[in-house]
């Protein structure tokens, strides 16, 4: 099946620093999604990417859909304490297979921000 | 606030109990999902419903029984669970399968 390799596994940064994380795959995805999960809550959709090369921003967050359709990155600028959480990349299985409707997740990046 | 509502937020049950988890969305989404999540791990898909019909069962043990009474509701019936079933159970919905999924805040389940 499709797999996503997400890195880094964890990051410890100072408030105000920029953050970058990425996901790669050996197979093509037609959509890339980035979620954030706070402790005790469900994942919240941050950014959805639909086209190769697409660069999308949501406030201090910027994500890009790689040109090969096999990778994506998420940047957070000027981090603040509330950015703490687990960030997951995800991609839906492509149409035409028995897994259609299944979302593949990366292993997550645990972000800690020191004030 | 999430637009996918899950109840209860917490549930403690014995291995012989029968209980149900509930999920509701009013976004007009036609696909709904159940996931199981262990601490600091990504969600693992259990079931997918599309237009109220079960379309994916990820080889989930029969002690978990999903039900979709209508397009807004999704239930997960639990019976004779094991301690290893303790986890956060997440419900999600999307406009259609392969569309971005929106998650509820989950039910934290503990099996004694």
PDB file of C-alpha atoms in Angstrom:
ATOM      1  CA  UNK A   1       0.000   0.000   0.000  1.00  0.00           C
ATOM      2  CA  UNK A   2       0.912   3.681  -0.101  1.00  0.00           C
ATOM      3  CA  UNK A   3       3.206   4.938   2.664  1.00  0.00           C
ATOM      4  CA  UNK A   4       4.231   8.406   3.776  1.00  0.00           C
ATOM      5  CA  UNK A   5       7.592   9.122   5.387  1.00  0.00           C
ATOM      6  CA  UNK A   6       7.361  12.200   7.567  1.00  0.00           C
ATOM      7  CA  UNK A   7      10.330  14.000   9.104  1.00  0.00           C
ATOM      8  CA  UNK A   8      11.512  15.055  11.515  1.00  0.00           C
ATOM      9  CA  UNK A   9       9.845  12.873  14.152  1.00  0.00           C
ATOM     10  CA  UNK A  10      10.134  15.649  16.732  1.00  0.00           C
ATOM     11  CA  UNK A  11      11.355  19.216  17.004  1.00  0.00           C
ATOM     12  CA  UNK A  12      12.253  21.378  20.002  1.00  0.00           C
ATOM     13  CA  UNK A  13      12.449  25.062  19.112  1.00  0.00           C
ATOM     14  CA  UNK A  14      12.433  28.494  20.700  1.00  0.00           C
ATOM     15  CA  UNK A  15       9.481  30.804  20.328  1.00  0.00           C
ATOM     16  CA  UNK A  16       9.937  32.991  17.267  1.00  0.00           C
ATOM     17  CA  UNK A  17      11.874  30.427  15.242  1.00  0.00           C
ATOM     18  CA  UNK A  18      10.691  29.092  11.890  1.00  0.00           C
ATOM     19  CA  UNK A  19       9.815  25.409  11.493  1.00  0.00           C
ATOM     20  CA  UNK A  20       9.925  23.123   8.480  1.00  0.00           C
ATOM     21  CA  UNK A  21       8.695  19.542   8.151  1.00  0.00           C
ATOM     22  CA  UNK A  22       8.142  17.338   5.137  1.00  0.00           C
ATOM     23  CA  UNK A  23       6.582  14.170   3.818  1.00  0.00           C
ATOM     24  CA  UNK A  24       7.768  11.926   1.023  1.00  0.00           C
ATOM     25  CA  UNK A  25       6.261   8.936  -0.700  1.00  0.00           C
ATOM     26  CA  UNK A  26       7.374   6.332  -3.194  1.00  0.00           C
ATOM     27  CA  UNK A  27       4.018   6.639  -4.964  1.00  0.00           C
ATOM     28  CA  UNK A  28       2.080   9.558  -6.396  1.00  0.00           C
ATOM     29  CA  UNK A  29      -0.602  11.399  -4.445  1.00  0.00           C
ATOM     30  CA  UNK A  30      -3.181  13.633  -6.109  1.00  0.00           C
ATOM     31  CA  UNK A  31      -3.956  15.487  -2.891  1.00  0.00           C
ATOM     32  CA  UNK A  32      -1.824  16.375   0.111  1.00  0.00           C
ATOM     33  CA  UNK A  33      -3.331  17.306   3.459  1.00  0.00           C
ATOM     34  CA  UNK A  34      -1.723  18.729   6.587  1.00  0.00           C
ATOM     35  CA  UNK A  35      -3.370  18.280   9.996  1.00  0.00           C
ATOM     36  CA  UNK A  36      -2.520  19.464  13.495  1.00  0.00           C
ATOM     37  CA  UNK A  37      -3.593  17.581  16.621  1.00  0.00           C
ATOM     38  CA  UNK A  38      -3.618  19.162  20.069  1.00  0.00           C
ATOM     39  CA  UNK A  39      -3.603  16.925  23.163  1.00  0.00           C
ATOM     40  CA  UNK A  40      -7.064  15.530  23.911  1.00  0.00           C
ATOM     41  CA  UNK A  41      -8.519  16.712  20.607  1.00  0.00           C
ATOM     42  CA  UNK A  42      -9.006  15.387  17.109  1.00  0.00           C
ATOM     43  CA  UNK A  43      -6.820  16.350  14.131  1.00  0.00           C
ATOM     44  CA  UNK A  44      -7.693  19.707  12.589  1.00  0.00           C
ATOM     45  CA  UNK A  45      -7.212  20.282   8.864  1.00  0.00           C
ATOM     46  CA  UNK A  46      -4.692  23.080   8.308  1.00  0.00           C
ATOM     47  CA  UNK A  47      -4.074  23.086   4.569  1.00  0.00           C
ATOM     48  CA  UNK A  48      -5.249  21.029   1.565  1.00  0.00           C
ATOM     49  CA  UNK A  49      -3.184  20.930  -1.641  1.00  0.00           C
ATOM     50  CA  UNK A  50      -4.609  19.722  -4.956  1.00  0.00           C
ATOM     51  CA  UNK A  51      -2.118  20.562  -7.723  1.00  0.00           C
ATOM     52  CA  UNK A  52       1.535  19.711  -8.268  1.00  0.00           C
ATOM     53  CA  UNK A  53       3.640  22.783  -7.543  1.00  0.00           C
ATOM     54  CA  UNK A  54       0.841  24.472  -5.581  1.00  0.00           C
ATOM     55  CA  UNK A  55       1.969  26.748  -2.748  1.00  0.00           C
ATOM     56  CA  UNK A  56      -0.721  27.635  -0.206  1.00  0.00           C
ATOM     57  CA  UNK A  57      -0.638  29.775   2.914  1.00  0.00           C
ATOM     58  CA  UNK A  58      -2.873  29.870   5.980  1.00  0.00           C
ATOM     59  CA  UNK A  59      -1.671  32.660   8.269  1.00  0.00           C
ATOM     60  CA  UNK A  60       1.849  31.775   9.417  1.00  0.00           C
ATOM     61  CA  UNK A  61       1.613  28.360   7.760  1.00  0.00           C
ATOM     62  CA  UNK A  62       2.775  27.639   4.219  1.00  0.00           C
ATOM     63  CA  UNK A  63       2.584  24.279   2.466  1.00  0.00           C
ATOM     64  CA  UNK A  64       3.688  23.122  -0.959  1.00  0.00           C
ATOM     65  CA  UNK A  65       2.680  20.195  -3.160  1.00  0.00           C
ATOM     66  CA  UNK A  66       5.880  18.834  -4.703  1.00  0.00           C
ATOM     67  CA  UNK A  67       6.244  18.964  -8.448  1.00  0.00           C
ATOM     68  CA  UNK A  68       6.768  15.183  -8.663  1.00  0.00           C
ATOM     69  CA  UNK A  69       3.541  14.660  -6.605  1.00  0.00           C
ATOM     70  CA  UNK A  70       5.588  12.471  -4.251  1.00  0.00           C
ATOM     71  CA  UNK A  71       6.355  15.020  -1.570  1.00  0.00           C
ATOM     72  CA  UNK A  72       5.062  17.999   0.377  1.00  0.00           C
ATOM     73  CA  UNK A  73       6.408  20.353   3.010  1.00  0.00           C
ATOM     74  CA  UNK A  74       4.877  22.504   5.741  1.00  0.00           C
ATOM     75  CA  UNK A  75       6.551  25.641   7.091  1.00  0.00           C
ATOM     76  CA  UNK A  76       5.543  27.567  10.193  1.00  0.00           C
ATOM     77  CA  UNK A  77       6.991  31.044  10.533  1.00  0.00           C
ATOM     78  CA  UNK A  78       7.639  32.891  13.796  1.00  0.00           C
ATOM     79  CA  UNK A  79       6.457  30.025  16.025  1.00  0.00           C
ATOM     80  CA  UNK A  80       4.399  30.721  19.141  1.00  0.00           C
ATOM     81  CA  UNK A  81       3.633  28.481  22.150  1.00  0.00           C
ATOM     82  CA  UNK A  82       0.190  27.498  20.807  1.00  0.00           C
ATOM     83  CA  UNK A  83       1.873  25.888  17.762  1.00  0.00           C
ATOM     84  CA  UNK A  84       2.728  22.974  20.081  1.00  0.00           C
ATOM     85  CA  UNK A  85       1.153  19.716  18.953  1.00  0.00           C
ATOM     86  CA  UNK A  86       1.517  16.843  16.526  1.00  0.00           C
ATOM     87  CA  UNK A  87       1.490  17.626  12.824  1.00  0.00           C
ATOM     88  CA  UNK A  88       0.450  14.927  10.349  1.00  0.00           C
ATOM     89  CA  UNK A  89       0.675  14.866   6.596  1.00  0.00           C
ATOM     90  CA  UNK A  90      -1.903  12.726   4.838  1.00  0.00           C
ATOM     91  CA  UNK A  91      -2.986  11.731   1.378  1.00  0.00           C
ATOM     92  CA  UNK A  92      -6.107   9.935   0.124  1.00  0.00           C
ATOM     93  CA  UNK A  93      -5.724   6.705  -1.816  1.00  0.00           C
ATOM     94  CA  UNK A  94      -6.109   7.246  -5.542  1.00  0.00           C
ATOM     95  CA  UNK A  95      -9.318   6.369  -7.326  1.00  0.00           C
ATOM     96  CA  UNK A  96      -9.763   3.030  -9.023  1.00  0.00           C
ATOM     97  CA  UNK A  97      -8.432   0.795  -6.279  1.00  0.00           C
ATOM     98  CA  UNK A  98     -10.024  -1.085  -3.413  1.00  0.00           C
ATOM     99  CA  UNK A  99      -8.504   1.425  -0.988  1.00  0.00           C
ATOM    100  CA  UNK A 100     -10.402   4.384  -2.456  1.00  0.00           C
ATOM    101  CA  UNK A 101     -11.578   6.413   0.543  1.00  0.00           C
ATOM    102  CA  UNK A 102      -8.609   5.463   2.692  1.00  0.00           C
ATOM    103  CA  UNK A 103      -6.417   8.263   4.037  1.00  0.00           C
ATOM    104  CA  UNK A 104      -2.722   7.424   4.478  1.00  0.00           C
ATOM    105  CA  UNK A 105      -1.029   9.318   7.321  1.00  0.00           C
ATOM    106  CA  UNK A 106       2.592  10.129   7.975  1.00  0.00           C
ATOM    107  CA  UNK A 107       3.947   9.142  11.395  1.00  0.00           C
ATOM    108  CA  UNK A 108       3.670  12.721  12.655  1.00  0.00           C
ATOM    109  CA  UNK A 109       6.035  15.467  13.784  1.00  0.00           C
ATOM    110  CA  UNK A 110       5.833  16.351  17.490  1.00  0.00           C
ATOM    111  CA  UNK A 111       6.518  20.066  17.886  1.00  0.00           C
ATOM    112  CA  UNK A 112       7.579  21.610  21.204  1.00  0.00           C
ATOM    113  CA  UNK A 113       7.983  25.383  21.450  1.00  0.00           C
ATOM    114  CA  UNK A 114       9.910  26.853  24.387  1.00  0.00           C
ATOM    115  CA  UNK A 115       8.788  30.366  25.394  1.00  0.00           C
TER     116      UNK A 115
ATOM    117  CA  UNK B   1     -15.149  24.055  17.710  1.00  0.00           C
ATOM    118  CA  UNK B   2     -15.343  20.910  15.613  1.00  0.00           C
ATOM    119  CA  UNK B   3     -18.382  20.366  13.360  1.00  0.00           C
ATOM    120  CA  UNK B   4     -18.196  16.624  13.949  1.00  0.00           C
ATOM    121  CA  UNK B   5     -19.615  15.842  17.377  1.00  0.00           C
ATOM    122  CA  UNK B   6     -18.697  12.675  19.236  1.00  0.00           C
ATOM    123  CA  UNK B   7     -20.242  11.319  22.432  1.00  0.00           C
ATOM    124  CA  UNK B   8     -19.294  10.387  25.031  1.00  0.00           C
ATOM    125  CA  UNK B   9     -15.946  12.160  25.456  1.00  0.00           C
ATOM    126  CA  UNK B  10     -14.731   9.501  27.865  1.00  0.00           C
ATOM    127  CA  UNK B  11     -15.861   5.916  28.423  1.00  0.00           C
ATOM    128  CA  UNK B  12     -14.663   3.308  30.874  1.00  0.00           C
ATOM    129  CA  UNK B  13     -16.061  -0.174  30.441  1.00  0.00           C
ATOM    130  CA  UNK B  14     -15.442  -3.718  31.538  1.00  0.00           C
ATOM    131  CA  UNK B  15     -14.616  -6.481  29.111  1.00  0.00           C
ATOM    132  CA  UNK B  16     -18.129  -7.935  29.300  1.00  0.00           C
ATOM    133  CA  UNK B  17     -20.008  -4.664  28.809  1.00  0.00           C
ATOM    134  CA  UNK B  18     -21.849  -3.491  25.708  1.00  0.00           C
ATOM    135  CA  UNK B  19     -21.643   0.197  24.856  1.00  0.00           C
ATOM    136  CA  UNK B  20     -21.936   2.458  21.815  1.00  0.00           C
ATOM    137  CA  UNK B  21     -20.008   5.442  20.529  1.00  0.00           C
ATOM    138  CA  UNK B  22     -21.913   8.088  18.623  1.00  0.00           C
ATOM    139  CA  UNK B  23     -20.900  10.548  15.931  1.00  0.00           C
ATOM    140  CA  UNK B  24     -22.952  13.281  14.291  1.00  0.00           C
ATOM    141  CA  UNK B  25     -22.284  15.791  11.520  1.00  0.00           C
ATOM    142  CA  UNK B  26     -24.578  18.316   9.873  1.00  0.00           C
ATOM    143  CA  UNK B  27     -22.331  19.446   7.037  1.00  0.00           C
ATOM    144  CA  UNK B  28     -24.140  17.341   4.447  1.00  0.00           C
ATOM    145  CA  UNK B  29     -21.118  15.093   4.088  1.00  0.00           C
ATOM    146  CA  UNK B  30     -21.805  11.712   2.482  1.00  0.00           C
ATOM    147  CA  UNK B  31     -18.730   9.837   3.701  1.00  0.00           C
ATOM    148  CA  UNK B  32     -18.070   8.994   7.350  1.00  0.00           C
ATOM    149  CA  UNK B  33     -15.203   7.181   9.002  1.00  0.00           C
ATOM    150  CA  UNK B  34     -14.118   5.496  12.247  1.00  0.00           C
ATOM    151  CA  UNK B  35     -10.488   5.571  13.326  1.00  0.00           C
ATOM    152  CA  UNK B  36      -8.570   4.181  16.289  1.00  0.00           C
ATOM    153  CA  UNK B  37      -5.618   6.184  17.595  1.00  0.00           C
ATOM    154  CA  UNK B  38      -2.960   5.254  20.122  1.00  0.00           C
ATOM    155  CA  UNK B  39      -0.906   7.923  21.898  1.00  0.00           C
ATOM    156  CA  UNK B  40       1.461   9.896  19.632  1.00  0.00           C
ATOM    157  CA  UNK B  41       0.627   7.662  16.643  1.00  0.00           C
ATOM    158  CA  UNK B  42      -1.352   8.503  13.511  1.00  0.00           C
ATOM    159  CA  UNK B  43      -5.014   7.505  13.327  1.00  0.00           C
ATOM    160  CA  UNK B  44      -5.646   3.980  11.988  1.00  0.00           C
ATOM    161  CA  UNK B  45      -8.649   3.546   9.747  1.00  0.00           C
ATOM    162  CA  UNK B  46     -11.301   1.069  10.895  1.00  0.00           C
ATOM    163  CA  UNK B  47     -14.377   1.640   8.721  1.00  0.00           C
ATOM    164  CA  UNK B  48     -15.558   3.831   5.839  1.00  0.00           C
ATOM    165  CA  UNK B  49     -19.199   4.538   5.024  1.00  0.00           C
ATOM    166  CA  UNK B  50     -20.138   6.128   1.728  1.00  0.00           C
ATOM    167  CA  UNK B  51     -23.765   7.131   1.137  1.00  0.00           C
ATOM    168  CA  UNK B  52     -24.701   5.203   4.289  1.00  0.00           C
ATOM    169  CA  UNK B  53     -23.207   1.956   3.002  1.00  0.00           C
ATOM    170  CA  UNK B  54     -20.131   0.274   4.416  1.00  0.00           C
ATOM    171  CA  UNK B  55     -17.413   0.516   1.771  1.00  0.00           C
ATOM    172  CA  UNK B  56     -14.242  -0.350   3.711  1.00  0.00           C
ATOM    173  CA  UNK B  57     -13.711  -2.619   6.729  1.00  0.00           C
ATOM    174  CA  UNK B  58     -10.029  -2.734   7.579  1.00  0.00           C
ATOM    175  CA  UNK B  59     -10.227  -6.287   8.956  1.00  0.00           C
ATOM    176  CA  UNK B  60     -11.564  -4.999  12.245  1.00  0.00           C
ATOM    177  CA  UNK B  61     -12.492  -7.656  14.870  1.00  0.00           C
ATOM    178  CA  UNK B  62     -16.209  -8.378  15.098  1.00  0.00           C
ATOM    179  CA  UNK B  63     -16.354  -7.025  18.655  1.00  0.00           C
ATOM    180  CA  UNK B  64     -16.530  -3.638  16.887  1.00  0.00           C
ATOM    181  CA  UNK B  65     -19.766  -3.218  14.928  1.00  0.00           C
ATOM    182  CA  UNK B  66     -20.428  -0.024  12.946  1.00  0.00           C
ATOM    183  CA  UNK B  67     -23.827   1.314  12.027  1.00  0.00           C
ATOM    184  CA  UNK B  68     -24.913   4.256   9.881  1.00  0.00           C
ATOM    185  CA  UNK B  69     -28.615   4.962  10.624  1.00  0.00           C
ATOM    186  CA  UNK B  70     -28.724   7.998   8.305  1.00  0.00           C
ATOM    187  CA  UNK B  71     -26.428  10.382   6.472  1.00  0.00           C
ATOM    188  CA  UNK B  72     -25.733  12.461   9.608  1.00  0.00           C
ATOM    189  CA  UNK B  73     -25.138   9.723  12.168  1.00  0.00           C
ATOM    190  CA  UNK B  74     -22.531   7.055  12.671  1.00  0.00           C
ATOM    191  CA  UNK B  75     -22.408   4.620  15.582  1.00  0.00           C
ATOM    192  CA  UNK B  76     -19.796   2.160  16.756  1.00  0.00           C
ATOM    193  CA  UNK B  77     -21.174  -0.672  18.889  1.00  0.00           C
ATOM    194  CA  UNK B  78     -18.725  -2.269  21.291  1.00  0.00           C
ATOM    195  CA  UNK B  79     -18.979  -5.698  22.903  1.00  0.00           C
ATOM    196  CA  UNK B  80     -16.516  -7.913  24.763  1.00  0.00           C
ATOM    197  CA  UNK B  81     -13.577  -5.588  24.206  1.00  0.00           C
ATOM    198  CA  UNK B  82     -10.021  -6.358  25.262  1.00  0.00           C
ATOM    199  CA  UNK B  83      -7.613  -4.135  27.250  1.00  0.00           C
ATOM    200  CA  UNK B  84      -5.599  -3.499  24.072  1.00  0.00           C
ATOM    201  CA  UNK B  85      -8.685  -1.817  22.606  1.00  0.00           C
ATOM    202  CA  UNK B  86      -8.144   1.113  24.958  1.00  0.00           C
ATOM    203  CA  UNK B  87      -7.483   4.106  22.693  1.00  0.00           C
ATOM    204  CA  UNK B  88      -8.904   7.341  21.304  1.00  0.00           C
ATOM    205  CA  UNK B  89     -11.674   6.581  18.806  1.00  0.00           C
ATOM    206  CA  UNK B  90     -12.092   9.277  16.192  1.00  0.00           C
ATOM    207  CA  UNK B  91     -14.959   9.887  13.823  1.00  0.00           C
ATOM    208  CA  UNK B  92     -14.464  11.882  10.625  1.00  0.00           C
ATOM    209  CA  UNK B  93     -16.586  12.989   7.690  1.00  0.00           C
ATOM    210  CA  UNK B  94     -15.983  14.335   4.198  1.00  0.00           C
ATOM    211  CA  UNK B  95     -18.062  15.509   1.261  1.00  0.00           C
ATOM    212  CA  UNK B  96     -17.155  12.349  -0.564  1.00  0.00           C
ATOM    213  CA  UNK B  97     -14.496   9.676  -0.250  1.00  0.00           C
ATOM    214  CA  UNK B  98     -11.008  11.045  -1.060  1.00  0.00           C
ATOM    215  CA  UNK B  99     -12.152  14.555  -0.083  1.00  0.00           C
ATOM    216  CA  UNK B 100     -10.465  16.202   2.946  1.00  0.00           C
ATOM    217  CA  UNK B 101     -11.743  14.649   6.151  1.00  0.00           C
ATOM    218  CA  UNK B 102     -12.902  16.622   9.174  1.00  0.00           C
ATOM    219  CA  UNK B 103     -12.444  14.975  12.541  1.00  0.00           C
ATOM    220  CA  UNK B 104     -14.334  15.047  15.803  1.00  0.00           C
ATOM    221  CA  UNK B 105     -12.523  15.307  19.136  1.00  0.00           C
ATOM    222  CA  UNK B 106     -12.867  11.611  19.776  1.00  0.00           C
ATOM    223  CA  UNK B 107     -13.979   9.307  22.562  1.00  0.00           C
ATOM    224  CA  UNK B 108     -11.275   8.269  25.005  1.00  0.00           C
ATOM    225  CA  UNK B 109     -12.034   4.587  25.703  1.00  0.00           C
ATOM    226  CA  UNK B 110     -10.548   2.644  28.601  1.00  0.00           C
ATOM    227  CA  UNK B 111     -11.155  -1.095  28.992  1.00  0.00           C
ATOM    228  CA  UNK B 112     -10.761  -2.489  32.492  1.00  0.00           C
TER     229      UNK B 112
END
